Coordinates of C-alpha atoms in Angstrom, one line a residue:
Chain A
X1 CA -103.5 -36.5 -344.2
X2 CA -100.4 -36.5 -341.9
X3 CA -98.2 -39.5 -342.4
X4 CA -97.7 -40.5 -338.8
X5 CA -95.9 -43.8 -337.9
X6 CA -98.0 -46.4 -336.2
X7 CA -98.4 -45.7 -332.5
X8 CA -97.0 -42.2 -332.8
X9 CA -98.7 -39.5 -330.7
X10 CA -100.7 -37.2 -332.9
X11 CA -101.5 -33.5 -332.4
X12 CA -104.7 -33.9 -334.5
X13 CA -105.5 -30.3 -333.9
X14 CA -107.0 -27.0 -334.9
X15 CA -104.6 -24.1 -334.5
X16 CA -104.7 -20.5 -335.7
X17 CA -103.1 -17.1 -335.5
X18 CA -104.6 -13.7 -336.5
X19 CA -102.7 -10.4 -336.8
X20 CA -104.0 -7.1 -335.5
X21 CA -102.5 -3.6 -335.1
X22 CA -100.2 -4.0 -332.1
X23 CA -99.9 -7.8 -331.9
X24 CA -101.3 -11.2 -332.7
X25 CA -104.0 -13.5 -331.3
X26 CA -103.1 -17.2 -331.3
X27 CA -105.4 -20.1 -330.5
X28 CA -105.4 -23.9 -330.3
X29 CA -107.5 -26.8 -329.1
X30 CA -106.1 -29.1 -326.4
X31 CA -106.4 -32.7 -327.7
X32 CA -103.5 -35.1 -328.3
X33 CA -104.5 -38.5 -329.5
X34 CA -102.8 -42.0 -330.0
X35 CA -105.1 -43.8 -332.4
X36 CA -108.6 -43.4 -330.9
X37 CA -107.4 -42.7 -327.3
X38 CA -106.9 -39.2 -326.1
X39 CA -103.5 -39.2 -324.5
X40 CA -103.7 -35.7 -323.2
X41 CA -107.0 -33.7 -323.1
X42 CA -105.4 -30.5 -321.8
X43 CA -102.4 -30.1 -324.0
X44 CA -100.8 -26.7 -324.5
X45 CA -100.0 -26.5 -328.2
X46 CA -99.0 -22.8 -327.9
X47 CA -95.3 -23.1 -327.3
X48 CA -93.0 -20.2 -326.3
X49 CA -89.8 -20.0 -328.3
X50 CA -88.9 -16.5 -327.2
X51 CA -90.5 -13.9 -324.9
X52 CA -92.7 -12.4 -327.6
X53 CA -92.6 -15.3 -330.2
X54 CA -94.8 -18.4 -330.0
X55 CA -95.4 -21.3 -332.3
X56 CA -98.6 -23.3 -332.7
X57 CA -97.9 -27.0 -333.2
X58 CA -99.8 -29.6 -335.2
X59 CA -98.8 -33.0 -336.7
X60 CA -96.5 -35.3 -334.8
X61 CA -96.2 -34.4 -331.1
X62 CA -92.7 -35.7 -330.9
X63 CA -91.5 -34.0 -334.1
X64 CA -93.0 -30.6 -333.2
X65 CA -91.7 -30.7 -329.7
X66 CA -88.2 -31.5 -330.9
X67 CA -88.2 -28.8 -333.6
X68 CA -89.5 -26.2 -331.2
X69 CA -86.9 -27.1 -328.6
X70 CA -84.1 -26.7 -331.2
X71 CA -85.5 -23.3 -332.4
X72 CA -85.8 -22.1 -328.8
X73 CA -82.1 -22.9 -328.3
X74 CA -81.1 -21.1 -331.5
X75 CA -83.2 -18.0 -330.6
X76 CA -81.7 -18.0 -327.1
X77 CA -78.2 -17.9 -328.6
X78 CA -79.3 -15.2 -331.1
X79 CA -80.5 -13.0 -328.2
X80 CA -77.2 -13.5 -326.4
X81 CA -75.1 -12.8 -329.4
X82 CA -77.1 -9.8 -330.9
X83 CA -78.0 -8.3 -327.5
X84 CA -81.5 -7.8 -328.9
X85 CA -84.7 -9.8 -329.4
X86 CA -85.0 -11.7 -332.7
X87 CA -87.8 -10.8 -335.1
X88 CA -90.7 -13.2 -335.7
X89 CA -89.3 -13.5 -339.3
X90 CA -86.0 -14.8 -337.9
X91 CA -87.8 -17.4 -335.8
X92 CA -90.0 -18.5 -338.8
X93 CA -86.9 -18.8 -340.9
X94 CA -85.3 -21.1 -338.4
X95 CA -88.4 -23.2 -338.3
X96 CA -88.4 -23.4 -342.1
X97 CA -84.8 -24.4 -342.3
X98 CA -85.4 -27.4 -340.0
X99 CA -88.7 -28.4 -341.5
X100 CA -87.5 -28.2 -345.1
X101 CA -84.1 -29.8 -344.7
X102 CA -85.7 -32.7 -342.8
X103 CA -88.9 -32.9 -344.8
X104 CA -88.6 -36.7 -345.3
X105 CA -88.4 -37.4 -341.6
X106 CA -90.8 -34.9 -340.1
X107 CA -94.5 -34.6 -339.8
X108 CA -95.0 -31.0 -338.7
X109 CA -97.5 -28.2 -339.7
X110 CA -96.5 -25.1 -337.7
X111 CA -97.7 -21.6 -337.3
X112 CA -95.2 -19.0 -335.9
X113 CA -96.6 -15.8 -334.5
X114 CA -95.6 -13.0 -332.2
X115 CA -94.7 -9.4 -331.8
X116 CA -91.4 -7.6 -332.6
X117 CA -90.2 -4.0 -332.7
X118 CA -89.6 -3.9 -336.4
X119 CA -93.0 -5.1 -337.7
X120 CA -95.4 -5.2 -334.7
X121 CA -97.6 -8.3 -334.9
X122 CA -96.5 -11.0 -337.5
X123 CA -97.8 -14.4 -338.6
X124 CA -96.1 -17.1 -340.6
X125 CA -97.2 -20.5 -341.6
X126 CA -95.0 -23.6 -342.4
X127 CA -97.0 -26.5 -343.8
X128 CA -95.7 -30.1 -344.4
X129 CA -92.8 -29.9 -346.8
X130 CA -91.3 -26.8 -345.3
X131 CA -92.5 -23.9 -347.4
X132 CA -92.8 -20.5 -345.7
X133 CA -95.9 -18.3 -346.0
X134 CA -96.8 -14.9 -344.5
X135 CA -100.6 -14.4 -344.4
X136 CA -102.7 -11.9 -342.4
X137 CA -104.2 -14.9 -340.5
X138 CA -103.3 -18.6 -340.6
X139 CA -105.3 -21.8 -339.8
X140 CA -103.7 -25.2 -339.6
X141 CA -104.2 -28.8 -338.4
X142 CA -106.7 -31.4 -339.3
X143 CA -109.6 -29.3 -338.0
X144 CA -108.7 -26.3 -340.2
X145 CA -110.3 -27.9 -343.3
X146 CA -113.7 -27.5 -341.7
X147 CA -113.3 -23.8 -341.0
X148 CA -111.6 -22.4 -344.2
X149 CA -114.9 -21.1 -345.5
X150 CA -116.0 -19.6 -342.1
X151 CA -112.6 -17.9 -341.8
X152 CA -112.5 -16.5 -345.3
X153 CA -116.0 -15.1 -344.9
X154 CA -115.5 -13.7 -341.3
X155 CA -112.1 -12.2 -341.5
X156 CA -111.9 -8.5 -342.2
X157 CA -108.6 -6.5 -342.4
X158 CA -108.1 -4.0 -339.6
X159 CA -110.0 -5.9 -336.8
X160 CA -109.4 -4.9 -333.3
X161 CA -107.8 -7.1 -330.6
X162 CA -111.2 -8.0 -329.2
X163 CA -112.7 -8.8 -332.6
X164 CA -109.7 -11.1 -333.3
X165 CA -110.2 -12.9 -330.0
X166 CA -113.9 -13.5 -330.9
X167 CA -113.0 -14.6 -334.4
X168 CA -110.4 -17.1 -333.0
X169 CA -112.8 -18.5 -330.4
X170 CA -115.6 -19.0 -332.9
X171 CA -113.3 -20.6 -335.5
X172 CA -111.6 -23.1 -333.2
X173 CA -114.9 -23.8 -331.5
X174 CA -116.5 -24.7 -334.8
X175 CA -113.6 -26.9 -335.8
X176 CA -113.7 -28.7 -332.5
X177 CA -117.3 -29.6 -333.1
X178 CA -116.6 -31.1 -336.5
X179 CA -113.1 -32.6 -336.2
X180 CA -112.7 -35.8 -334.1
X181 CA -109.0 -35.1 -333.6
X182 CA -109.6 -31.7 -332.1
X183 CA -111.2 -31.2 -328.7
X184 CA -110.9 -30.3 -325.0
X185 CA -110.5 -26.6 -324.2
X186 CA -109.5 -23.6 -326.4
X187 CA -106.2 -22.1 -325.4
X188 CA -105.8 -18.5 -326.4
X189 CA -102.8 -16.1 -326.2
X190 CA -102.6 -12.4 -327.1
X191 CA -99.0 -11.2 -327.8
X192 CA -98.3 -7.5 -327.8
X193 CA -95.3 -5.2 -326.9
X194 CA -96.6 -5.3 -323.3
X195 CA -96.5 -9.0 -322.9
X196 CA -98.4 -12.2 -323.4
X197 CA -101.9 -12.7 -321.9
X198 CA -103.1 -16.3 -321.9
X199 CA -106.6 -17.5 -321.4
X200 CA -108.6 -20.8 -321.4
X201 CA -112.1 -21.1 -322.9
X202 CA -114.1 -24.0 -321.6
X203 CA -116.9 -25.8 -323.6
X204 CA -119.7 -24.1 -321.7
X205 CA -118.3 -20.6 -322.5
X206 CA -118.1 -21.1 -326.3
X207 CA -119.9 -18.7 -328.6
X208 CA -123.3 -20.1 -329.6
X209 CA -123.3 -22.5 -332.6
X210 CA -125.9 -24.9 -334.0
X211 CA -125.6 -28.2 -332.3
X212 CA -128.8 -29.9 -333.4
Chain B
X1 CA -57.3 -49.2 -350.4
X2 CA -59.7 -47.7 -347.8
X3 CA -59.9 -49.2 -344.4
X4 CA -63.4 -50.4 -343.4
X5 CA -64.4 -48.2 -340.5
X6 CA -67.4 -49.6 -338.5
X7 CA -69.7 -46.8 -337.3
X8 CA -70.0 -47.1 -333.5
X9 CA -73.3 -45.2 -333.1
X10 CA -76.8 -46.0 -334.1
X11 CA -78.4 -49.3 -334.9
X12 CA -76.5 -52.0 -337.0
X13 CA -78.6 -53.9 -339.5
X14 CA -76.0 -56.6 -340.2
X15 CA -78.3 -59.4 -338.9
X16 CA -81.2 -58.6 -341.1
X17 CA -80.0 -60.9 -343.9
X18 CA -79.2 -63.7 -341.3
X19 CA -82.6 -63.3 -339.7
X20 CA -84.4 -63.5 -343.1
X21 CA -82.4 -66.7 -343.9
X22 CA -83.3 -68.3 -340.6
X23 CA -87.0 -67.4 -340.8
X24 CA -87.1 -68.8 -344.3
X25 CA -85.9 -72.1 -342.9
X26 CA -88.6 -71.9 -340.3
X27 CA -86.8 -70.5 -337.2
X28 CA -89.1 -67.7 -336.0
X29 CA -87.6 -64.7 -334.3
X30 CA -88.2 -64.8 -330.5
X31 CA -90.6 -62.1 -329.3
X32 CA -89.2 -59.4 -327.1
X33 CA -90.4 -59.5 -323.5
X34 CA -93.0 -56.8 -323.3
X35 CA -94.3 -55.6 -320.0
X36 CA -97.9 -55.4 -321.1
X37 CA -98.5 -53.3 -318.1
X38 CA -100.4 -50.8 -316.1
X39 CA -98.4 -47.9 -314.8
X40 CA -99.7 -44.7 -313.2
X41 CA -98.5 -41.5 -311.5
X42 CA -100.3 -38.8 -309.7
X43 CA -99.5 -35.5 -307.9
X44 CA -100.8 -35.1 -304.4
X45 CA -100.4 -32.5 -301.6
X46 CA -96.9 -33.3 -300.6
X47 CA -95.4 -34.8 -303.8
X48 CA -95.9 -37.7 -306.3
X49 CA -97.1 -41.2 -306.0
X50 CA -96.1 -43.7 -308.7
X51 CA -97.7 -47.2 -309.2
X52 CA -97.1 -50.2 -311.3
X53 CA -98.3 -53.8 -311.7
X54 CA -95.7 -56.6 -311.8
X55 CA -96.4 -58.8 -314.8
X56 CA -94.0 -59.2 -317.7
X57 CA -95.2 -61.1 -320.8
X58 CA -93.6 -62.8 -323.8
X59 CA -96.5 -63.1 -326.2
X60 CA -99.2 -65.0 -324.3
X61 CA -96.9 -66.4 -321.7
X62 CA -96.1 -64.7 -318.3
X63 CA -92.4 -64.4 -318.3
X64 CA -92.1 -62.9 -314.9
X65 CA -94.8 -62.8 -312.3
X66 CA -93.1 -60.3 -310.0
X67 CA -90.9 -57.9 -312.0
X68 CA -90.0 -54.4 -311.0
X69 CA -91.4 -51.7 -313.2
X70 CA -90.6 -48.7 -311.0
X71 CA -87.0 -47.8 -311.8
X72 CA -84.5 -45.7 -309.8
X73 CA -83.3 -42.6 -311.6
X74 CA -82.0 -40.4 -308.8
X75 CA -82.5 -40.1 -305.1
X76 CA -85.4 -37.8 -305.7
X77 CA -86.8 -39.3 -308.9
X78 CA -88.2 -42.6 -310.1
X79 CA -89.5 -43.8 -313.5
X80 CA -92.2 -46.3 -314.3
X81 CA -91.7 -48.2 -317.6
X82 CA -94.1 -49.8 -320.1
X83 CA -93.4 -51.3 -323.5
X84 CA -90.3 -53.4 -324.3
X85 CA -88.8 -54.5 -320.9
X86 CA -85.2 -54.4 -322.2
X87 CA -85.6 -50.9 -323.5
X88 CA -87.2 -49.5 -320.3
X89 CA -84.5 -51.2 -318.1
X90 CA -81.6 -50.0 -320.3
X91 CA -82.9 -46.5 -321.0
X92 CA -83.7 -45.7 -317.3
X93 CA -80.4 -47.2 -316.2
X94 CA -78.4 -45.2 -318.8
X95 CA -80.1 -41.9 -318.0
X96 CA -79.9 -42.6 -314.3
X97 CA -76.1 -42.9 -314.8
X98 CA -76.0 -39.7 -316.8
X99 CA -77.9 -37.9 -314.1
X100 CA -75.5 -39.0 -311.4
X101 CA -72.6 -37.6 -313.4
X102 CA -74.6 -34.4 -314.1
X103 CA -75.3 -33.9 -310.3
X104 CA -71.6 -34.3 -309.5
X105 CA -70.6 -31.9 -312.3
X106 CA -73.1 -29.2 -311.3
X107 CA -72.9 -29.8 -307.6
X108 CA -76.7 -29.8 -307.4
X109 CA -79.5 -32.2 -307.0
X110 CA -80.8 -33.3 -310.4
X111 CA -84.1 -31.7 -311.6
X112 CA -87.0 -33.7 -313.0
X113 CA -87.0 -31.7 -316.3
X114 CA -83.4 -32.6 -316.8
X115 CA -84.2 -36.3 -316.7
X116 CA -87.2 -35.7 -319.0
X117 CA -85.1 -33.8 -321.5
X118 CA -82.4 -36.5 -321.6
X119 CA -85.0 -39.2 -322.0
X120 CA -87.0 -37.5 -324.7
X121 CA -84.0 -36.5 -326.8
X122 CA -82.6 -40.1 -326.6
X123 CA -86.0 -41.6 -327.6
X124 CA -86.6 -39.1 -330.4
X125 CA -83.1 -39.8 -331.8
X126 CA -84.2 -43.5 -332.2
X127 CA -87.5 -42.5 -333.9
X128 CA -89.6 -44.9 -331.8
X129 CA -87.5 -48.0 -332.3
X130 CA -86.6 -47.9 -328.6
X131 CA -89.9 -49.1 -327.2
X132 CA -90.0 -47.3 -323.9
X133 CA -93.1 -45.6 -322.7
X134 CA -92.3 -43.9 -319.3
X135 CA -93.9 -42.2 -316.4
X136 CA -91.3 -40.0 -314.7
X137 CA -92.0 -38.5 -311.3
X138 CA -89.9 -36.7 -308.7
X139 CA -89.5 -33.7 -306.4
X140 CA -86.7 -31.2 -306.9
X141 CA -86.0 -27.6 -305.8
X142 CA -88.7 -26.3 -308.1
X143 CA -91.3 -28.7 -306.6
X144 CA -93.0 -32.0 -307.5
X145 CA -93.3 -32.9 -311.2
X146 CA -94.9 -35.6 -313.2
X147 CA -94.3 -36.4 -316.9
X148 CA -95.2 -39.0 -319.5
X149 CA -92.7 -39.8 -322.2
X150 CA -93.8 -41.7 -325.3
X151 CA -91.5 -44.0 -327.4
X152 CA -91.3 -41.4 -330.2
X153 CA -90.1 -38.8 -327.9
X154 CA -93.1 -36.6 -327.1
X155 CA -93.8 -35.6 -323.5
X156 CA -96.8 -34.4 -321.6
X157 CA -96.8 -32.6 -318.2
X158 CA -99.9 -33.5 -316.2
X159 CA -101.2 -33.9 -312.6
X160 CA -102.2 -37.6 -313.2
X161 CA -101.1 -40.0 -315.9
X162 CA -101.4 -43.7 -316.9
X163 CA -99.5 -45.7 -319.5
X164 CA -99.4 -49.3 -320.8
X165 CA -102.0 -51.7 -322.1
X166 CA -104.0 -51.2 -318.9
X167 CA -103.9 -47.4 -319.1
X168 CA -107.5 -47.0 -320.1
X169 CA -108.7 -49.1 -317.1
X170 CA -106.5 -47.0 -314.7
X171 CA -107.4 -43.7 -316.3
X172 CA -111.1 -44.4 -315.7
X173 CA -110.3 -44.6 -311.9
X174 CA -108.4 -41.3 -312.0
X175 CA -110.9 -39.4 -314.1
X176 CA -113.7 -40.3 -311.7
X177 CA -111.7 -39.7 -308.4
X178 CA -108.7 -37.4 -308.7
X179 CA -108.8 -33.9 -307.2
X180 CA -106.0 -31.5 -306.2
X181 CA -104.4 -31.7 -302.8
X182 CA -105.1 -35.3 -301.9
X183 CA -103.6 -36.6 -298.7
X184 CA -100.9 -39.3 -298.8
X185 CA -103.3 -42.1 -297.8
X186 CA -105.9 -41.0 -300.3
X187 CA -103.3 -40.8 -303.1
X188 CA -101.8 -44.2 -302.3
X189 CA -105.3 -45.8 -302.2
X190 CA -106.2 -44.2 -305.5
X191 CA -103.0 -45.5 -307.2
X192 CA -103.7 -48.9 -305.7
X193 CA -107.2 -48.9 -307.1
X194 CA -106.0 -47.7 -310.5
X195 CA -103.4 -50.4 -310.8
X196 CA -105.8 -53.1 -309.6
X197 CA -108.3 -51.9 -312.2
X198 CA -105.6 -52.7 -314.8
X199 CA -104.6 -56.0 -313.1
X200 CA -108.1 -57.4 -313.2
X201 CA -109.4 -55.9 -316.5
X202 CA -106.3 -56.0 -318.7
X203 CA -104.9 -59.4 -319.7
X204 CA -101.4 -57.8 -320.2
X205 CA -101.3 -56.7 -316.5
X206 CA -101.4 -58.8 -313.4
X207 CA -99.9 -60.0 -310.0
X208 CA -99.0 -57.3 -307.5
X209 CA -99.1 -53.5 -307.0
X210 CA -95.8 -51.7 -306.4
X211 CA -96.0 -48.2 -305.1
X212 CA -93.5 -45.4 -304.7
X213 CA -94.2 -42.2 -302.7
X214 CA -91.8 -39.3 -303.4
X215 CA -91.8 -36.2 -301.2
X216 CA -89.4 -33.3 -300.7
X217 CA -87.5 -35.1 -297.9
X218 CA -88.2 -38.8 -298.4
X219 CA -88.8 -41.6 -300.8
X220 CA -90.9 -44.7 -299.8
X221 CA -90.6 -47.6 -302.3
X222 CA -93.3 -50.1 -301.3
X223 CA -92.7 -53.3 -303.2
X224 CA -95.9 -55.4 -303.1
X225 CA -98.1 -52.8 -301.4
X226 CA -101.1 -54.9 -302.6
X227 CA -101.0 -58.6 -303.4
X228 CA -104.4 -59.5 -304.6
X229 CA -103.2 -62.6 -306.6
X230 CA -101.5 -64.8 -304.1
X231 CA -101.6 -68.4 -305.0
X232 CA -104.2 -70.3 -302.9
X233 CA -103.1 -73.1 -300.7
X234 CA -103.2 -76.4 -302.6
X235 CA -106.4 -78.4 -301.8
X236 CA -104.5 -81.6 -300.9
X237 CA -101.0 -82.8 -300.3
X238 CA -99.6 -84.5 -303.4
X239 CA -96.8 -86.2 -301.4
X240 CA -96.5 -89.9 -302.1
X241 CA -96.6 -92.2 -299.1
X242 CA -93.3 -93.8 -298.2
X243 CA -93.0 -97.1 -299.9
X244 CA -95.1 -96.2 -303.0
X245 CA -92.2 -97.1 -305.2
X246 CA -90.7 -100.5 -304.5
X247 CA -87.0 -100.1 -303.7
X248 CA -84.9 -103.1 -304.9
X249 CA -81.3 -101.8 -304.5
X250 CA -78.9 -99.1 -305.7
X251 CA -75.9 -99.1 -308.1
X252 CA -73.8 -96.0 -308.8
X253 CA -71.7 -95.9 -312.0
X254 CA -68.6 -93.8 -312.7
X255 CA -69.5 -90.4 -314.1
X256 CA -69.0 -89.8 -317.9
X257 CA -65.5 -88.7 -318.9
X258 CA -65.1 -84.9 -318.4
X259 CA -68.5 -84.6 -316.7
X260 CA -68.7 -82.5 -313.5
X261 CA -70.8 -83.7 -310.6
X262 CA -74.3 -82.0 -310.5
X263 CA -74.9 -79.8 -307.5
X264 CA -77.9 -81.4 -305.8
X265 CA -77.8 -79.4 -302.6
X266 CA -81.1 -77.7 -301.7

């Protein structure tokens, strides 16, 4: 699916973001692979680009790290120049500009999510190619194919923060079970006006699922 | 008429046509010396310990039996290199030089994240063509840090890392033994075990174990900390007894025109 160069480090991945009234819940697995070897089994794919704006990275590890670093730089400059925090839409737009204009040289499938004063919680998705989408919830990465059905059936508009967290845990947990490129622990973050709460969910704490 | 301006950055591909012509005539391109390699790093109670084997290979041949794979970057930072030997040497040397200037410009000791950022941005720019896989370790004002940097420019921050063809062997040692707050002796022993695992189980790694212990106040570079591959004493002396070759006389001719005498001193 992703056109990685031989030997390039791959963020195989399952990542997702869900909006709720007051913020967003973002989640990711923690596996980075080079071929069949797991280069990092505790990766943090939830990357801060501003105080209340995170991106979830999947695709090439090198490409997504480089793009996120550049966007972080631009948002830092924005904050200095405007004397106010950028909106999630601004961050997503910057991601899109880089991903679209360099589409031939990048392998990145990114979800941008966070909280801002204007909109509250906001979620954007930028697939390979650099198009911009603004869904209520987004799933991405190689593991996302296995949970599209589960997510479409489970999601209800107007879920509470706790319901969104359970939804994310279940979805990423199911994807990890089925996708070889996803694994390790589940990293979660809840972003609201009051801050960012991060948590780690280990395999033995996963919601129950059929395992044979 | 427009002047031909040669670009002075990036790779030049002028020799591609020449190389193609040569290989068509049967002259194969020489293989780059790769370090094969087992390199490791781990965080312990007081800082970081880096380790490396000392074999450099050129295809199936061992080009250097005792090369240095732990490179100096700054007084408080060292970097192990796997992949193409020329690339690791040049890249670490170049960034080490940039760090020295940076430290002078800022009036501060260089930070490990600074070296990591300079290295990853350089490698990303060359899109993986600079074959340097690095383990960067050091201690700065913010504490001890350990990073891995892959040739395409991605980095990971971890408490224990391995790279190179022997990385799987070495990682099996770490995954079964590492725990936080190891003592210095436990850490060095674990690094030695991990590298030896690579030396004996990976064909691309061999010879000795080099170790580098970095703490807040001190760096200890231990070249040849373990030497499990010393050549055994020869079983017999191969010296010929005096008189084996019958001596019938000597005659010295004048040296060829323009030839310099050969230096035969020991």
